[in-house]
Short mmCIF file of C-alpha atoms and ligand atoms in Angstrom, two decimals:
data_model
loop_
_atom_site.label_atom_id
_atom_site.label_comp_id
_atom_site.label_asym_id
_atom_site.label_seq_id
_atom_site.Cartn_x
_atom_site.Cartn_y
_atom_site.Cartn_z
CA MET R 39 80.20 99.20 100.46
CA ASN R 40 78.23 98.04 103.67
CA LEU R 41 81.17 99.08 106.36
CA LYS R 42 81.30 102.18 108.71
CA LYS R 43 84.48 103.34 110.83
CA ASN R 44 86.02 100.33 112.76
CA ASP R 45 83.91 97.49 111.79
CA SER R 46 86.52 94.91 110.51
CA PHE R 47 86.74 92.53 107.24
CA VAL R 48 88.67 89.94 105.55
CA VAL R 49 91.14 90.65 102.45
CA THR R 50 93.60 89.33 99.93
CA ILE R 51 96.49 91.99 99.50
CA GLU R 52 96.88 91.86 95.42
CA ASP R 53 98.76 95.34 94.95
CA LEU R 54 100.92 97.69 96.17
CA SER R 55 100.10 102.24 96.09
CA ASP R 56 102.70 104.22 95.27
CA ASP R 57 104.27 105.08 98.91
CA GLY R 58 103.35 101.04 100.10
CA TRP R 59 100.13 100.66 101.73
CA GLY R 60 99.10 97.23 100.11
CA ILE R 61 95.77 97.41 98.10
CA GLY R 62 93.07 94.56 98.26
CA ARG R 63 89.22 94.36 96.95
CA LEU R 64 85.87 93.45 98.04
CA GLU R 65 83.14 94.06 95.84
CA GLY R 66 84.68 96.02 93.73
CA TYR R 67 85.48 98.72 96.33
CA ILE R 68 89.35 99.40 97.18
CA TRP R 69 91.08 99.15 99.99
CA PHE R 70 94.50 100.42 101.08
CA ILE R 71 95.81 99.29 104.40
CA LYS R 72 99.10 99.78 105.38
CA ASP R 73 102.00 97.49 106.66
CA THR R 74 100.72 94.52 104.41
CA VAL R 75 102.59 92.97 101.63
CA ILE R 76 100.85 91.61 98.15
CA GLY R 77 100.09 87.76 98.78
CA ASP R 78 98.73 88.75 102.29
CA VAL R 79 95.26 87.50 103.27
CA ALA R 80 94.44 89.90 106.08
CA GLU R 81 92.38 91.24 108.95
CA ALA R 82 91.94 94.99 109.16
CA SER R 83 89.50 97.63 110.26
CA VAL R 84 87.66 100.63 108.47
CA MET R 85 89.65 103.97 108.87
CA LYS R 86 87.94 106.24 106.37
CA MET R 87 85.85 105.72 103.60
CA LYS R 88 85.46 107.57 100.12
CA LYS R 89 82.58 106.82 97.18
CA SER R 90 84.96 103.90 95.26
CA TYR R 91 87.91 103.33 98.04
CA GLY R 92 88.67 103.57 101.22
CA PHE R 93 91.69 103.14 104.23
CA ALA R 94 91.62 100.58 106.95
CA ARG R 95 94.46 99.65 110.03
CA LEU R 96 95.97 95.97 109.81
CA VAL R 97 94.59 94.33 113.03
CA LYS R 98 95.84 90.75 112.32
CA ILE R 99 97.62 88.90 109.36
CA LEU R 100 95.44 85.85 108.80
CA ARG R 101 97.89 84.36 105.82
CA PRO R 102 101.19 85.65 105.38
CA SER R 103 102.03 86.35 101.94
CA PRO R 104 105.04 83.67 100.80
CA GLU R 105 107.03 86.82 100.05
CA ARG R 106 106.60 88.31 103.89
CA VAL R 107 109.76 88.63 105.90
CA GLU R 108 110.24 89.62 109.32
CA PRO R 109 111.81 93.12 108.67
CA ALA R 110 115.54 93.72 109.77
CA CYS R 111 115.52 97.12 111.27
CA PRO R 112 114.21 97.25 114.63
CA ALA R 113 112.35 100.77 113.60
CA ALA R 114 110.83 99.75 110.49
CA ARG R 115 106.91 99.87 111.26
CA ARG R 116 107.39 103.58 112.64
CA CYS R 117 110.61 105.06 110.78
CA GLY R 118 109.11 107.00 107.52
CA GLY R 119 111.97 106.30 105.90
CA CYS R 120 111.63 102.24 104.30
CA GLN R 121 108.02 101.05 103.44
CA LEU R 122 108.86 97.54 102.15
CA GLN R 123 110.96 96.36 104.98
CA SER R 124 107.94 93.15 105.11
CA MET R 125 108.51 92.15 101.24
CA SER R 126 111.81 89.71 100.28
CA TYR R 127 114.17 91.97 97.93
CA LYS R 128 113.24 89.51 95.24
CA GLU R 129 109.57 90.23 95.09
CA GLN R 130 110.36 94.39 95.73
CA LEU R 131 112.11 94.15 92.47
CA ARG R 132 109.38 91.96 90.93
CA PHE R 133 106.91 94.62 92.32
CA LYS R 134 108.85 97.60 90.99
CA GLU R 135 109.24 96.01 87.17
CA ASN R 136 105.43 94.93 86.95
CA LYS R 137 104.30 98.72 88.40
CA VAL R 138 106.85 100.11 85.33
CA PHE R 139 105.25 97.61 82.90
CA ASN R 140 101.70 98.21 83.45
CA ASN R 141 102.14 102.38 83.66
CA LEU R 142 103.88 102.13 80.03
CA VAL R 143 101.30 99.57 78.60
CA ARG R 144 98.21 101.56 80.34
CA ILE R 145 99.41 104.91 80.51
CA GLY R 146 101.64 105.19 77.31
CA GLY R 147 99.92 102.92 75.14
CA LEU R 148 103.02 101.12 74.77
CA ASP R 149 101.28 97.32 73.20
CA ASN R 150 104.18 96.18 71.32
CA LEU R 151 106.40 96.06 75.20
CA VAL R 152 107.57 92.53 75.47
CA ARG R 153 109.36 90.97 78.29
CA VAL R 154 113.18 89.49 77.14
CA GLY R 155 115.80 88.10 79.01
CA GLU R 156 119.34 89.75 79.47
CA GLU R 157 120.62 87.87 76.70
CA ASP R 158 118.72 89.73 74.45
CA SER R 159 120.46 92.99 75.75
CA ALA R 160 122.76 93.81 72.97
CA GLY R 161 121.96 95.63 69.83
CA GLU R 162 119.17 97.75 69.10
CA GLU R 163 117.27 95.80 66.78
CA GLY R 164 114.89 93.07 68.71
CA PRO R 165 112.49 91.35 66.81
CA GLU R 166 110.03 92.84 64.33
CA ASN R 167 108.32 96.40 65.80
CA THR R 168 108.54 95.11 68.96
CA ALA R 169 110.01 97.33 72.30
CA ARG R 170 112.13 95.56 74.57
CA PHE R 171 111.74 95.19 78.44
CA LEU R 172 114.94 94.00 80.13
CA PRO R 173 115.29 92.65 83.87
CA ILE R 174 115.39 95.03 86.02
CA MET R 175 119.29 95.85 87.34
CA GLY R 176 118.94 94.54 91.60
CA MET R 177 121.54 95.29 93.82
CA ASP R 178 123.81 92.34 95.14
CA ASN R 179 123.49 93.62 98.50
CA PRO R 180 119.99 95.76 99.23
CA TRP R 181 121.55 97.04 102.73
CA ARG R 182 124.60 99.78 103.74
CA TYR R 183 123.89 101.12 100.09
CA ARG R 184 123.49 104.68 100.95
CA ASN R 185 126.67 107.13 101.06
CA LYS R 186 124.54 110.38 102.27
CA ALA R 187 122.56 110.12 105.81
CA GLN R 188 120.99 113.61 107.63
CA PHE R 189 120.19 112.62 111.24
CA PRO R 190 118.22 114.84 113.59
CA PHE R 191 119.12 115.82 117.03
CA GLY R 192 117.13 115.75 119.81
CA THR R 193 116.12 115.42 124.04
CA ASP R 194 114.62 112.27 125.28
CA LYS R 195 112.20 112.27 128.55
CA GLU R 196 114.88 111.88 130.53
CA GLY R 197 117.34 114.29 129.35
CA ARG R 198 119.11 112.74 127.11
CA ILE R 199 120.65 113.30 123.77
CA VAL R 200 119.48 111.43 121.28
CA ALA R 201 119.99 111.37 117.40
CA GLY R 202 117.71 109.09 114.93
CA PHE R 203 114.97 109.86 112.40
CA TYR R 204 111.60 111.28 112.02
CA ALA R 205 108.16 108.89 112.67
CA GLY R 206 106.99 109.08 108.86
CA HIS R 207 104.91 112.54 108.17
CA THR R 208 105.81 113.79 111.81
CA HIS R 209 108.72 115.42 113.39
CA GLU R 210 109.06 113.40 116.39
CA ILE R 211 112.72 111.76 116.88
CA ILE R 212 112.78 108.20 117.31
CA PRO R 213 116.44 107.11 118.19
CA GLN R 214 117.76 104.89 116.19
CA GLU R 215 121.61 105.37 114.90
CA ASP R 216 121.84 102.41 113.37
CA CYS R 217 120.41 102.21 109.84
CA LEU R 218 120.92 99.55 107.48
CA LEU R 219 120.50 101.50 104.62
CA GLY R 220 123.34 103.70 106.19
CA VAL R 221 127.50 102.97 106.27
CA GLU R 222 128.30 101.29 109.66
CA GLU R 223 130.17 104.71 110.39
CA ASN R 224 127.47 106.46 110.91
CA GLN R 225 127.00 104.88 114.35
CA VAL R 226 130.47 105.86 115.62
CA ILE R 227 130.19 109.11 114.71
CA LEU R 228 127.35 109.74 116.06
CA GLY R 229 127.71 108.30 119.69
CA ILE R 230 131.22 110.65 119.19
CA ILE R 231 129.25 114.05 118.63
CA LYS R 232 126.81 112.80 121.64
CA GLU R 233 128.67 112.26 123.71
CA PHE R 234 130.47 115.47 122.81
CA MET R 235 127.24 117.28 123.46
CA GLU R 236 126.69 115.34 127.14
CA ARG R 237 130.63 116.30 128.15
CA TYR R 238 130.19 120.39 126.73
CA HIS R 239 126.72 120.60 128.08
CA ILE R 240 125.63 121.96 124.73
CA ARG R 241 121.84 120.83 123.80
CA ALA R 242 120.13 119.68 120.68
CA TYR R 243 118.29 122.01 119.05
CA ASP R 244 113.95 122.15 120.34
CA GLU R 245 112.03 122.69 117.04
CA GLN R 246 109.18 123.60 119.37
CA ARG R 247 110.35 126.23 121.04
CA HIS R 248 113.05 127.11 118.24
CA GLU R 249 116.05 126.89 121.10
CA GLY R 250 119.16 124.81 121.72
CA LEU R 251 121.91 124.60 118.76
CA VAL R 252 122.56 121.03 117.41
CA ARG R 253 119.86 120.32 114.74
CA HIS R 254 121.04 117.76 112.36
CA GLY R 255 124.58 115.52 111.64
CA LEU R 256 125.12 115.31 107.88
CA ILE R 257 127.36 112.35 107.38
CA ARG R 258 128.56 111.15 103.46
CA LYS R 259 130.74 108.92 102.60
CA GLY R 260 132.65 108.25 99.69
CA PHE R 261 132.50 104.49 98.60
CA CYS R 262 135.28 104.17 95.90
CA THR R 263 137.70 106.68 98.04
CA GLY R 264 136.33 105.45 101.90
CA GLU R 265 136.52 109.36 102.86
CA LEU R 266 134.01 110.57 105.14
CA MET R 267 132.50 113.82 105.61
CA VAL R 268 131.00 115.14 108.94
CA CYS R 269 128.49 118.71 109.02
CA LEU R 270 126.93 119.44 111.98
CA VAL R 271 123.88 121.75 111.54
CA ILE R 272 123.56 124.34 114.29
CA ASN R 273 120.94 126.83 115.27
CA GLY R 274 123.81 129.41 116.12
CA ARG R 275 126.80 131.27 114.67
CA GLU R 276 129.64 129.13 116.54
CA LEU R 277 129.83 125.21 118.06
CA PRO R 278 131.69 126.01 121.50
CA LYS R 279 134.34 123.91 121.85
CA ALA R 280 134.76 122.90 118.46
CA ASP R 281 138.35 122.31 118.32
CA ARG R 282 137.42 118.94 120.70
CA LEU R 283 134.96 117.51 118.29
CA VAL R 284 137.39 117.62 115.55
CA THR R 285 139.99 115.46 117.68
CA GLU R 286 137.61 113.12 118.37
CA LEU R 287 136.40 112.66 114.84
CA ARG R 288 139.66 112.16 113.01
CA THR R 289 139.90 109.30 115.33
CA VAL R 290 137.63 107.62 112.63
CA LYS R 291 139.25 105.80 110.20
CA GLY R 292 138.33 108.04 106.48
CA MET R 293 138.08 111.71 108.38
CA THR R 294 138.27 114.11 105.49
CA SER R 295 136.55 117.13 106.20
CA ILE R 296 134.59 118.23 109.23
CA SER R 297 132.75 121.91 108.88
CA TYR R 298 129.47 123.21 110.06
CA SER R 299 126.79 124.62 108.65
CA ILE R 300 124.71 127.99 110.49
CA ASN R 301 120.94 127.69 110.11
CA THR R 302 118.63 129.30 112.79
CA GLU R 303 115.92 130.09 110.69
CA LYS R 304 112.16 128.60 111.62
CA THR R 305 112.50 125.88 108.82
CA ASN R 306 111.97 122.59 107.77
CA VAL R 307 115.57 122.33 105.15
CA ILE R 308 117.89 121.03 106.91
CA MET R 309 120.86 123.01 105.29
CA GLY R 310 122.08 126.13 106.48
CA LYS R 311 123.30 128.71 103.67
CA GLU R 312 126.82 129.25 105.12
CA ILE R 313 129.18 126.75 105.81
CA VAL R 314 131.93 126.76 108.31
CA PRO R 315 135.13 124.58 107.74
CA LEU R 316 136.51 123.28 110.79
CA TRP R 317 139.30 120.73 109.35
CA GLY R 318 140.26 119.30 105.75
CA PRO R 319 139.26 120.19 102.90
CA GLN R 320 135.45 121.16 102.66
CA TYR R 321 134.77 118.62 100.31
CA ILE R 322 135.21 115.05 99.86
CA THR R 323 135.90 113.46 96.27
CA ASP R 324 134.49 110.19 94.94
CA TYR R 325 134.42 108.45 91.80
CA ILE R 326 131.40 107.02 89.49
CA GLY R 327 132.74 104.61 86.77
CA ASP R 328 136.21 107.02 86.34
CA ILE R 329 134.46 110.08 86.62
CA LYS R 330 135.97 111.45 89.59
CA TYR R 331 133.92 114.03 91.90
CA ARG R 332 134.11 116.48 94.38
CA ILE R 333 131.25 116.28 97.00
CA SER R 334 131.01 119.80 99.29
CA PRO R 335 128.28 119.59 101.99
CA ILE R 336 125.27 121.12 100.03
CA SER R 337 126.28 119.06 96.78
CA PHE R 338 123.49 116.91 95.18
CA TYR R 339 124.97 114.14 94.53
CA GLN R 340 123.30 110.01 93.64
CA VAL R 341 123.03 108.33 96.84
CA ASN R 342 123.50 104.76 95.82
CA PRO R 343 126.93 105.23 93.96
CA VAL R 344 126.86 101.37 92.81
CA GLN R 345 123.54 101.25 90.83
CA THR R 346 124.19 104.71 89.86
CA GLU R 347 126.83 103.59 87.94
CA LYS R 348 124.51 100.65 86.55
CA LEU R 349 121.88 103.41 85.73
CA TYR R 350 124.38 105.54 83.69
CA LYS R 351 126.13 103.10 82.09
CA THR R 352 123.28 101.80 80.45
CA ALA R 353 122.29 105.37 79.71
CA LEU R 354 125.82 105.61 77.55
CA ASP R 355 125.22 102.78 76.18
CA TYR R 356 121.51 103.12 74.80
CA ALA R 357 122.74 106.67 73.76
CA GLY R 358 125.00 104.59 71.37
CA LEU R 359 128.14 107.21 70.71
CA THR R 360 130.94 106.78 68.81
CA GLY R 361 132.87 110.33 69.18
CA SER R 362 131.45 112.52 66.39
CA GLU R 363 127.63 113.42 68.16
CA THR R 364 126.75 116.52 69.34
CA VAL R 365 125.12 115.56 73.00
CA TRP R 366 121.83 117.88 74.89
CA ASP R 367 121.79 116.39 78.35
CA LEU R 368 119.10 117.70 80.04
CA TYR R 369 117.90 118.35 83.69
CA CYS R 370 121.85 117.71 84.26
CA GLY R 371 121.90 118.18 87.99
CA ILE R 372 125.64 117.63 88.69
CA GLY R 373 126.80 116.76 85.47
CA THR R 374 126.81 113.08 86.46
CA ILE R 375 125.16 112.14 83.36
CA SER R 376 127.36 114.60 81.03
CA LEU R 377 130.52 113.62 82.34
CA PHE R 378 130.01 110.19 81.50
CA LEU R 379 129.06 110.67 77.81
CA ALA R 380 131.44 113.56 77.13
CA ARG R 381 133.83 110.67 77.06
CA ARG R 382 132.12 108.82 74.67
CA ALA R 383 131.04 112.54 72.19
CA LYS R 384 132.21 115.39 70.36
CA ARG R 385 130.22 117.78 72.29
CA VAL R 386 127.77 117.56 75.50
CA PHE R 387 125.87 120.54 76.55
CA GLY R 388 124.16 120.21 80.16
CA VAL R 389 121.29 122.23 81.42
CA GLU R 390 119.69 122.38 84.76
CA ILE R 391 117.44 124.84 86.64
CA VAL R 392 119.63 125.13 89.82
CA PRO R 393 123.02 127.46 89.78
CA GLN R 394 124.62 125.73 92.22
CA ALA R 395 124.92 121.80 90.52
CA ILE R 396 125.99 123.87 87.32
CA GLU R 397 128.63 125.46 89.29
CA ASP R 398 129.22 121.69 90.53
CA ALA R 399 129.04 120.49 87.10
CA ARG R 400 131.55 122.77 85.46
CA GLN R 401 134.47 122.12 87.84
CA ASN R 402 133.40 118.51 87.98
CA ALA R 403 134.45 118.51 83.88
CA ALA R 404 137.41 120.78 84.79
CA VAL R 405 138.76 118.55 87.33
CA ASN R 406 138.02 115.26 84.93
CA GLY R 407 139.51 117.32 82.11
CA LEU R 408 136.55 116.97 80.03
CA ASP R 409 136.69 120.47 78.03
CA ASN R 410 134.12 119.72 75.32
CA THR R 411 131.39 120.38 77.40
CA GLU R 412 129.06 123.05 78.13
CA PHE R 413 126.29 123.87 80.78
CA PHE R 414 123.92 126.24 81.02
CA VAL R 415 121.22 127.46 83.61
CA GLY R 416 118.30 127.92 82.94
CA LYS R 417 114.86 125.74 82.90
CA ALA R 418 114.92 122.70 80.01
CA GLU R 419 111.86 124.20 78.57
CA GLU R 420 113.69 127.66 77.98
CA VAL R 421 117.07 126.89 76.88
CA LEU R 422 116.24 124.56 74.67
CA PRO R 423 113.52 125.88 72.27
CA ARG R 424 115.64 129.17 73.03
CA GLU R 425 118.78 127.91 71.60
CA TYR R 426 117.07 125.99 68.63
CA GLU R 427 115.56 129.22 67.68
CA ASP R 428 118.22 131.87 67.92
CA ASN R 429 120.98 129.60 67.48
CA HIS R 430 120.30 127.12 65.40
CA ILE R 431 121.71 124.01 67.84
CA ARG R 432 121.06 120.43 66.89
CA ALA R 433 121.30 117.03 68.25
CA ASP R 434 122.27 113.64 67.51
CA VAL R 435 121.70 112.51 70.65
CA ILE R 436 119.34 114.17 73.76
CA VAL R 437 119.55 112.48 77.23
CA VAL R 438 116.69 113.98 79.87
CA ASP R 439 116.67 112.98 83.16
CA PRO R 440 113.89 115.11 84.84
CA PRO R 441 112.11 114.82 88.37
CA ARG R 442 109.02 113.08 89.16
CA LYS R 443 106.63 115.40 87.12
CA GLY R 444 108.44 114.49 83.96
CA CYS R 445 108.92 116.64 80.86
CA ASP R 446 107.60 120.03 80.18
CA ALA R 447 105.46 119.89 76.68
CA LYS R 448 107.82 122.80 75.39
CA CYS R 449 110.87 120.71 76.06
CA LEU R 450 109.15 117.64 74.38
CA GLU R 451 107.95 119.25 71.36
CA THR R 452 111.85 121.11 70.76
CA ILE R 453 112.87 117.90 70.90
CA VAL R 454 110.57 116.55 68.57
CA LYS R 455 111.72 119.35 66.12
CA MET R 456 115.17 119.07 66.60
CA ALA R 457 115.01 115.81 65.61
CA PRO R 458 117.76 113.64 67.37
CA GLU R 459 118.55 110.30 65.88
CA ARG R 460 118.10 109.11 70.02
CA VAL R 461 116.29 110.27 72.91
CA VAL R 462 117.80 108.18 75.98
CA TYR R 463 114.86 109.17 78.95
CA VAL R 464 116.34 108.08 82.40
CA SER R 465 112.79 108.41 84.90
CA CYS R 466 112.37 108.39 88.09
CA ASP R 467 108.36 108.02 88.20
CA SER R 468 107.32 105.62 85.74
CA ALA R 469 103.45 107.38 85.04
CA THR R 470 105.09 110.31 84.07
CA LEU R 471 107.46 108.64 82.05
CA ALA R 472 104.73 106.88 80.05
CA ARG R 473 102.73 109.87 79.26
CA ASP R 474 106.44 111.59 78.16
CA LEU R 475 106.81 108.34 75.95
CA LYS R 476 103.41 108.72 74.22
CA TYR R 477 104.24 112.41 73.57
CA LEU R 478 107.78 111.22 71.41
CA ARG R 479 105.82 107.89 69.60
CA ASP R 480 103.39 110.51 68.96
CA GLY R 481 106.20 112.74 67.11
CA GLY R 482 108.05 109.87 65.52
CA TYR R 483 109.79 107.83 67.76
CA GLU R 484 109.70 104.08 68.89
CA VAL R 485 110.21 103.32 71.63
CA LYS R 486 113.48 100.28 71.29
CA LYS R 487 114.33 99.03 75.42
CA VAL R 488 113.29 99.67 78.60
CA ARG R 489 115.49 98.93 81.62
CA CYS R 490 114.45 99.22 85.38
CA CYS R 491 117.21 99.92 88.01
CA ASP R 492 117.07 99.83 91.67
CA MET R 493 118.56 102.86 93.54
CA PHE R 494 116.45 102.49 96.73
CA GLY R 495 116.33 99.09 98.15
CA TRP R 496 113.21 98.61 101.01
CA GLY R 497 111.66 101.93 99.22
CA VAL R 498 108.87 102.23 96.46
CA HIS R 499 110.49 104.34 94.13
CA VAL R 500 112.41 102.90 91.10
CA GLU R 501 114.32 104.40 87.87
CA THR R 502 114.08 103.72 84.27
CA VAL R 503 115.84 104.24 81.43
CA VAL R 504 114.25 104.58 78.07
CA LEU R 505 116.06 103.97 74.29
CA LEU R 506 113.74 105.56 71.88
CA SER R 507 115.04 106.21 67.99
CA LYS R 508 113.92 108.37 65.39
CA ARG R 509 111.49 106.18 63.27
CA LYS R 510 113.03 105.31 60.19
CA PRO R 511 110.78 106.97 57.01
CA ASP R 512 109.40 103.78 54.97
CA ASN R 513 111.65 101.75 53.02
CA ILE R 514 109.69 101.20 49.70
CA ILE R 515 108.96 105.12 49.42
CA GLU R 516 112.92 105.61 49.76
CA VAL R 517 113.55 102.97 47.07
CA LYS R 518 110.33 104.28 45.16
CA VAL R 519 111.65 108.29 44.75
CA GLU R 520 115.49 106.53 44.02
CA LEU R 521 113.85 104.51 40.82
CA ASP R 522 111.99 107.53 39.90
CA GLU R 523 114.53 109.80 39.94
CA LEU R 524 116.56 107.32 37.79
CA ASP R 525 114.04 106.92 35.06
CA ALA R 526 113.85 110.95 34.70
CA THR R 527 117.92 111.01 34.19
CA THR R 528 117.91 108.26 31.78
CA ALA R 529 114.45 109.96 29.82
CA GLU R 530 116.83 113.03 29.74
CA THR R 531 119.42 111.55 28.67
CA LYS R 532 118.18 109.30 26.08
CA ALA R 533 116.78 112.40 24.68
CA ALA R 534 119.81 114.34 24.26
CA TYR R 535 122.40 111.74 23.58
CA PRO R 536 119.98 109.70 20.36
CA GLU R 537 122.81 107.66 19.77
CA ILE R 538 122.40 105.65 23.45
CA LYS R 539 120.80 102.40 22.84
CA GLU R 540 118.56 100.00 24.65
N1 SAH G 30 121.07 113.42 85.86
C1 SAH G 30 121.46 114.43 87.62
C2 SAH G 30 120.18 114.37 88.16
C3 SAH G 30 118.70 114.91 87.77
S1 SAH G 30 117.61 115.04 88.94
C4 SAH G 30 122.75 113.44 88.32
O1 SAH G 30 122.79 112.86 88.08
O2 SAH G 30 122.63 114.53 89.06
C5 SAH G 30 116.83 116.11 88.04
C6 SAH G 30 117.12 117.65 88.16
O3 SAH G 30 116.19 118.32 87.17
C7 SAH G 30 117.30 117.94 89.60
O4 SAH G 30 118.96 118.61 89.90
C8 SAH G 30 116.44 119.88 89.32
O5 SAH G 30 116.77 120.65 89.86
C9 SAH G 30 116.17 119.95 87.98
N2 SAH G 30 115.33 120.50 87.41
C10 SAH G 30 114.46 120.64 88.19
N3 SAH G 30 113.26 121.05 86.94
C11 SAH G 30 114.23 121.21 85.64
C12 SAH G 30 113.99 122.84 84.91
N4 SAH G 30 112.66 122.94 84.55
N5 SAH G 30 114.79 122.29 84.32
C13 SAH G 30 115.74 121.89 83.84
N6 SAH G 30 116.26 121.08 85.34
C14 SAH G 30 115.54 121.18 85.90
#
């Protein structure tokens, strides 16, 4: 490529990288250009060049993509939260679906994958030897879907308290109190906290100097119950005038739980280890489907409850439970999927590495009266082989929902040995999903259905749920064995009873 730093060139954007940068090709050389969308013709200038690819800065959009939209959020380009604010929602869904489809074909070798419509989703059997790729489940309204927000506090050049977001890949705070992905109450609550700090001269935390008090404001809302939680993260053990803050915050409709978290360490970790209650219970309640969850400031809980319900209902549907099955839910977190499954299975076992999450899972099982569940703390790749080899456990269905790196080989190996009828794979990374599907297919499973679900509109990530079934032994062989046996019996019988005639 005959270009050097700061040279400009024109390119058409054909694809997006995993972190949302536009990708264009020039004489076989690949360019990554931020703030572009598929279909743009852009002028860009060279930032950095490697052997086969380079990074360039957007200079000007020469011809905008028909799918380009004006970002709704004024901080879209600086904030690190959303990568796809310039792309229509419809195009985002198309992009995500294509990414998953292509990874499954290219990396997973799923050459029998066929796209089908919604109406083809029922039943397990598709056309002969095909894996069905169903339409992505998008959001009805891709705004204000997040039930959790964590705003850093800081001080601007004029000495005023600000709350907002970190600029992408930095720790600079951009004042922005109304994130359009978050609930409307966030802005009201942040206003109350800022006013409280100004009035009582309580300083925001300064990361460089490691001084000042208020670090972050955590706000959570139960979408079904309307309950609100506020937890202030502070660099100290006490919050002066806390009772005044409580009085003000209680004026917000739905306020249920107010607390602070002590974090005096020099760290990027937001929450401290100790939570001090100020008012109300230390948790809020919410529902996904008809399962009730208690959410504390430190609990893991899916951030998009509406889409989570769609995703887990699909996983439940794919599990095909009749009430008599033993199910293992690996990487179970707080047991969200396990509890969904428990209503329709004989027994559900969950495995999760984080002890606190398992405590939550057990508590949530009790709150819902689901006593057919059992949870193990540990690595899936250690607990499952151990339970299989030492205690001879079995499974009719295994569900996995691993982190981005996918399943450990030992875990997949044990699943294949245990030979459940069905495996339901919930994934947040289609590349590792594709790799793991390849292993399971080589181990005797076939992919029946694949369906994506968008949980993070305006961001690049997408969730996928896959149904795999144990490959049936060849029918012809089965019949032949039966006939052979029948013949043998008949011959024996004939020998024993000579009076039997043809
Ligand atoms: N299904 C869960 C969330 C899954 S996210 C829910 O809906 O709540 C992936 C989970 O896997 C996280 O909770 C993470 O802590 C856990 N995890 C990561 N590595 C693991 C391992 N090796 N074994 C078991 N769990 C693991």
